[in-house]
GROMACS .gro file of C-alpha atoms in nm:
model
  177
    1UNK     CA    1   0.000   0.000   0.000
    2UNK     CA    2   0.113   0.345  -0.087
    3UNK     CA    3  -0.017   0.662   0.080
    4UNK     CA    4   0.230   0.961  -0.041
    5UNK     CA    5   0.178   1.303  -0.186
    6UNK     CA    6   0.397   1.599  -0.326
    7UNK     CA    7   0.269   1.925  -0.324
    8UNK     CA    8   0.382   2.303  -0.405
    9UNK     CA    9   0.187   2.599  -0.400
   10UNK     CA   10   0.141   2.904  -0.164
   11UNK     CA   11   0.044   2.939   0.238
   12UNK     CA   12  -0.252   3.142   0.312
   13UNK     CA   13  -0.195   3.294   0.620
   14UNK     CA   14   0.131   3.249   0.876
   15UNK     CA   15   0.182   2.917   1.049
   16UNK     CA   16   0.016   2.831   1.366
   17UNK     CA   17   0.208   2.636   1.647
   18UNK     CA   18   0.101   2.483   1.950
   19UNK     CA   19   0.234   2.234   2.177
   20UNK     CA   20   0.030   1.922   2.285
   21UNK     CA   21   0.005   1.843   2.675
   22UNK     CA   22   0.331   1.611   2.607
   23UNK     CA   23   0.502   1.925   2.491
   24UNK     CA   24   0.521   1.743   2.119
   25UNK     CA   25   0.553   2.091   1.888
   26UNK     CA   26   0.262   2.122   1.631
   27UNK     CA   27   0.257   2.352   1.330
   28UNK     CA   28  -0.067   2.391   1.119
   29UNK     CA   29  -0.103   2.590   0.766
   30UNK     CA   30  -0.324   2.583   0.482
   31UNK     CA   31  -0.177   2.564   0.100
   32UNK     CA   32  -0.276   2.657  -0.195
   33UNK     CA   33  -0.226   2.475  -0.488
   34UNK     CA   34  -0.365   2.564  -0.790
   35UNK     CA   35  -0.552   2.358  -1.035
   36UNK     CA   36  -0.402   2.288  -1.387
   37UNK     CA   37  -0.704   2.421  -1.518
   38UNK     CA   38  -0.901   2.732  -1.635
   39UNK     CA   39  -1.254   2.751  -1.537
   40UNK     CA   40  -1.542   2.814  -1.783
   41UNK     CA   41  -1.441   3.100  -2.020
   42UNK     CA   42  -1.310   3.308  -1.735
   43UNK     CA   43  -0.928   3.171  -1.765
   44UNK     CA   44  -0.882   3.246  -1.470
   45UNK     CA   45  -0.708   2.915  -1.266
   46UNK     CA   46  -0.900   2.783  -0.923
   47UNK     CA   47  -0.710   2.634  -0.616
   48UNK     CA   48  -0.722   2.388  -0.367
   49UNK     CA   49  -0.673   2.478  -0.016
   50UNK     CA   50  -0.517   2.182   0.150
   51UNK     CA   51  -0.425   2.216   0.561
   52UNK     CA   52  -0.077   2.053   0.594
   53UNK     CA   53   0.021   1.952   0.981
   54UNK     CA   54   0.387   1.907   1.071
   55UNK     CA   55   0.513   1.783   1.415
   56UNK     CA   56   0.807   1.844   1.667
   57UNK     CA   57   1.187   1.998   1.509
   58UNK     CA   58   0.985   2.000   1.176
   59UNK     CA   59   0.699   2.214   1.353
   60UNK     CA   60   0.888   2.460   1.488
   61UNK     CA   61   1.134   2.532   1.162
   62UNK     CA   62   0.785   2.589   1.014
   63UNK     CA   63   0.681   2.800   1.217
   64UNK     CA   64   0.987   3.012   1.195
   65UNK     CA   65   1.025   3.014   0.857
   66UNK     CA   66   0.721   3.020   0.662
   67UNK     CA   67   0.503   3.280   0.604
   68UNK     CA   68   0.161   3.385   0.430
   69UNK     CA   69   0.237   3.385   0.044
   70UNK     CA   70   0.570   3.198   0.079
   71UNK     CA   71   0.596   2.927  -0.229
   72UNK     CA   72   0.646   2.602  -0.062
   73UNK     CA   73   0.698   2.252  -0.122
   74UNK     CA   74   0.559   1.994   0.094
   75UNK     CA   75   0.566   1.639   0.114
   76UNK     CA   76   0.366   1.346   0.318
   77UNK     CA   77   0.124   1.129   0.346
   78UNK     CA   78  -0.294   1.225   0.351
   79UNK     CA   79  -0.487   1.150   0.691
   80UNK     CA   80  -0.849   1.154   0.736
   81UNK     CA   81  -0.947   1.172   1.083
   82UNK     CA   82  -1.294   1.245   1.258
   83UNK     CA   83  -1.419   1.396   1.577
   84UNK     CA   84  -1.799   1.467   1.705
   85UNK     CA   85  -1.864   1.852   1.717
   86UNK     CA   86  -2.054   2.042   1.995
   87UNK     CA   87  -2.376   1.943   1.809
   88UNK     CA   88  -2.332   1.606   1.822
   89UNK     CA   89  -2.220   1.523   1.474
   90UNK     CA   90  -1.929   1.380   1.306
   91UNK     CA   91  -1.717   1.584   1.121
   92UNK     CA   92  -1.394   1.422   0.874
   93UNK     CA   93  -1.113   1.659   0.820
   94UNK     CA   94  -0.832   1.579   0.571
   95UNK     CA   95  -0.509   1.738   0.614
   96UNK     CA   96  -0.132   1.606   0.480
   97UNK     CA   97   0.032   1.513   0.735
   98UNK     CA   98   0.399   1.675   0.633
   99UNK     CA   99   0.741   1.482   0.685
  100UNK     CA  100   0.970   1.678   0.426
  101UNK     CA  101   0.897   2.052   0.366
  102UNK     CA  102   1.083   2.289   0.105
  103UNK     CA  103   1.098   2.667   0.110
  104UNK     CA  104   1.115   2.732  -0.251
  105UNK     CA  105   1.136   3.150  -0.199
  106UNK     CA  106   1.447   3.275  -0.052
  107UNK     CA  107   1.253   3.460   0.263
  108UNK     CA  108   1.384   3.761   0.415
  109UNK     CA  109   1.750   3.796   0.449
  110UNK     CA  110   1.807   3.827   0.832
  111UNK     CA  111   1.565   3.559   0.936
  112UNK     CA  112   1.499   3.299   0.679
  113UNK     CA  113   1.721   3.032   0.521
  114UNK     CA  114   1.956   3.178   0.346
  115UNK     CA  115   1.977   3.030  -0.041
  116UNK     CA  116   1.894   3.100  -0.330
  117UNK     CA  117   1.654   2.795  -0.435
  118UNK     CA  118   1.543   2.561  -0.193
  119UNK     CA  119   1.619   2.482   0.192
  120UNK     CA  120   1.485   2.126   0.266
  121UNK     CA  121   1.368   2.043   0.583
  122UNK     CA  122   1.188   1.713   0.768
  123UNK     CA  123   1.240   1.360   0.886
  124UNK     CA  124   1.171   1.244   0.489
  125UNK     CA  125   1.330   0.987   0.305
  126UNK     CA  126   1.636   0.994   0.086
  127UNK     CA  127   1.951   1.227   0.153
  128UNK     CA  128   1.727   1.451   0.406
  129UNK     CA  129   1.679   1.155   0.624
  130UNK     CA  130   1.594   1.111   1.008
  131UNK     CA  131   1.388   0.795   0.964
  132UNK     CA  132   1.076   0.679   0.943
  133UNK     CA  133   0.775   0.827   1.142
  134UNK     CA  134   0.550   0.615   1.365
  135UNK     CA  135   0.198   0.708   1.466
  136UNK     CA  136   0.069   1.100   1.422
  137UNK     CA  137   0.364   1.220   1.509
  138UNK     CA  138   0.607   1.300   1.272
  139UNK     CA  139   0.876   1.525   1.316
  140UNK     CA  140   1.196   1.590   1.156
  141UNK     CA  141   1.577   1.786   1.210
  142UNK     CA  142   1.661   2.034   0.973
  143UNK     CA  143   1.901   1.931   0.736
  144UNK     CA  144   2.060   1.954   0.435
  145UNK     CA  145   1.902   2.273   0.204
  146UNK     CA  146   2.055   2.532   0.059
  147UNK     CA  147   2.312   2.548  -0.207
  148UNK     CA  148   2.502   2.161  -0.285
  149UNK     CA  149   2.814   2.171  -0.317
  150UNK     CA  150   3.073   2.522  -0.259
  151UNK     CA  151   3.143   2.601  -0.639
  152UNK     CA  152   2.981   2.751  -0.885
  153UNK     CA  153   2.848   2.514  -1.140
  154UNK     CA  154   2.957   2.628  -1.495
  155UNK     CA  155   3.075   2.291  -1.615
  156UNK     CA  156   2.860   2.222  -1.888
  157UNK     CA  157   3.032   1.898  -1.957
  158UNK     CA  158   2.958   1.780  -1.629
  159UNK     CA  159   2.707   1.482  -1.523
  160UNK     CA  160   2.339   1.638  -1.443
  161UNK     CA  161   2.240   1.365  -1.248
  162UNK     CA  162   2.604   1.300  -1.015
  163UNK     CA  163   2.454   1.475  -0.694
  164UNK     CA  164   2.249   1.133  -0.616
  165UNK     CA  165   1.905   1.331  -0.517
  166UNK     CA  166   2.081   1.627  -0.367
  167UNK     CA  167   1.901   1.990  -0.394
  168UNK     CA  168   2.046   2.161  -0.686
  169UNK     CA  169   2.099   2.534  -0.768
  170UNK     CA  170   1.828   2.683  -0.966
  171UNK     CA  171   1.694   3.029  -1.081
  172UNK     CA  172   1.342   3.127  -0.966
  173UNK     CA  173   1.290   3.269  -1.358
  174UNK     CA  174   1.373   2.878  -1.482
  175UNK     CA  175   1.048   2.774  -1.287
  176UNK     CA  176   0.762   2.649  -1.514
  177UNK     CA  177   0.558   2.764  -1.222
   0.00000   0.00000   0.00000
C-alpha cells in the first residue's frame, strides 16, 4: 500500500504552532495549490486549499520560517481523521500530514534560510533523512538545504544527475511555475 503526496503551492496565512500536553511541537497551515485548469471561459485558474500539519523539530522550523504567500513545497502522506462537534455530529477533516517541507522562496535575508533555491527540511526519506515516522507524530531535524556543493556550477560537460538526489541550484525565472 502506498499513501504519499507531493505538493507546491502558496500558504494562506502564517503558520500556527502549539504544543500538545506532552510538549510534542505542532505547526498547522493551509496551501494553496492551484488547479491545472481554467474555469469556464473566465481563464482564470481555481485552487485547492489543502491544511498541511507538521510535528516536533519540523513544527517549529515551520513556524519560523514560513510565512503567508511563501511558495512552498511539501511532502507526506494524507490522513483523514474524525471527531464529534458540539452538536453532536461527526465531522472528517483531511489534512497532509507533512514529513519533508521545502521553502522554494528565498525569505527575508536576516531571518529565513539563506539560499537561493530551496532549503529542505523534515524527517523524509532519501539524503534529508531522520527515519521513518510512527503514529501522528512525525517530526523531523533540519538538514541539508541550501546550495550543494561550494562552487559555482559552470561545467557544462559535467554529469546532471552525479549529486544522487541532492538539492540543486536553480533560478526562480527557470520555474515552469
Amino acid at each position: 500500500m502506498l499513501n504519499r503526496v507531493i505538493l507546491i503551492g502558496r500558504l494562506t496565512k502564517d503558520p500556527e504552532m502549539r504544543y500538545t500536553p506532552a510538549g510534542v511541537a505542532v505547526t498547522q497551515f493551509t496551501l494553496a495549490v492551484d488547479r491545472p485548469f481554467t474555469s469556464g471561459g473566465q481563464n482564470e485558474r481555481e485552487a485547492d486549499f489543502i491544511p498541511i500539519v507538521t510535528w516536533r523539530q519540523l513544527a517549529e522550523t515551520c513556524a519560523n520560517y514560513l510565512r503567508k504567500g511563501r511558495l512552498t513545497a511539501v511532502e507526506g502522506r494524507i490522513q483523514v481523521r474524525n471527531y464529534e462537534n458540539n452538536e453532536g455530529k461527526r465531522v472528517y477533516v483531511t489534512e497532509i500530514i507533512a514529513d519533508n517541507v521545502r521553502f522554494l522562496e528565498s525569505g527575508n535575508r536576516d531571518n529565513g534560510p539563506r539560499d537561493e533555491g530551496a532549503a529542505s527540511y523534515g524527517s523524509g526519506n532519501g539524503n534529508y533523512g531522520g527515519g521513518n515516522s510512527q503514529g501522528g507524530s512525525n517530526g523531523g531535524n533540519p538538514q541539508g538545504g541550501g546550495r550543494s556543493g561550494g562552487t559555482p556550477r559552470n561545467n557544462n560537460s559535467r554529469d546532471p544527475f552525479s549529486d544522487d538526489g541532492r538539492p540543486i541550484d536553480i533560478s526562480e525565472d527557470d520555474l515552469p511555475f
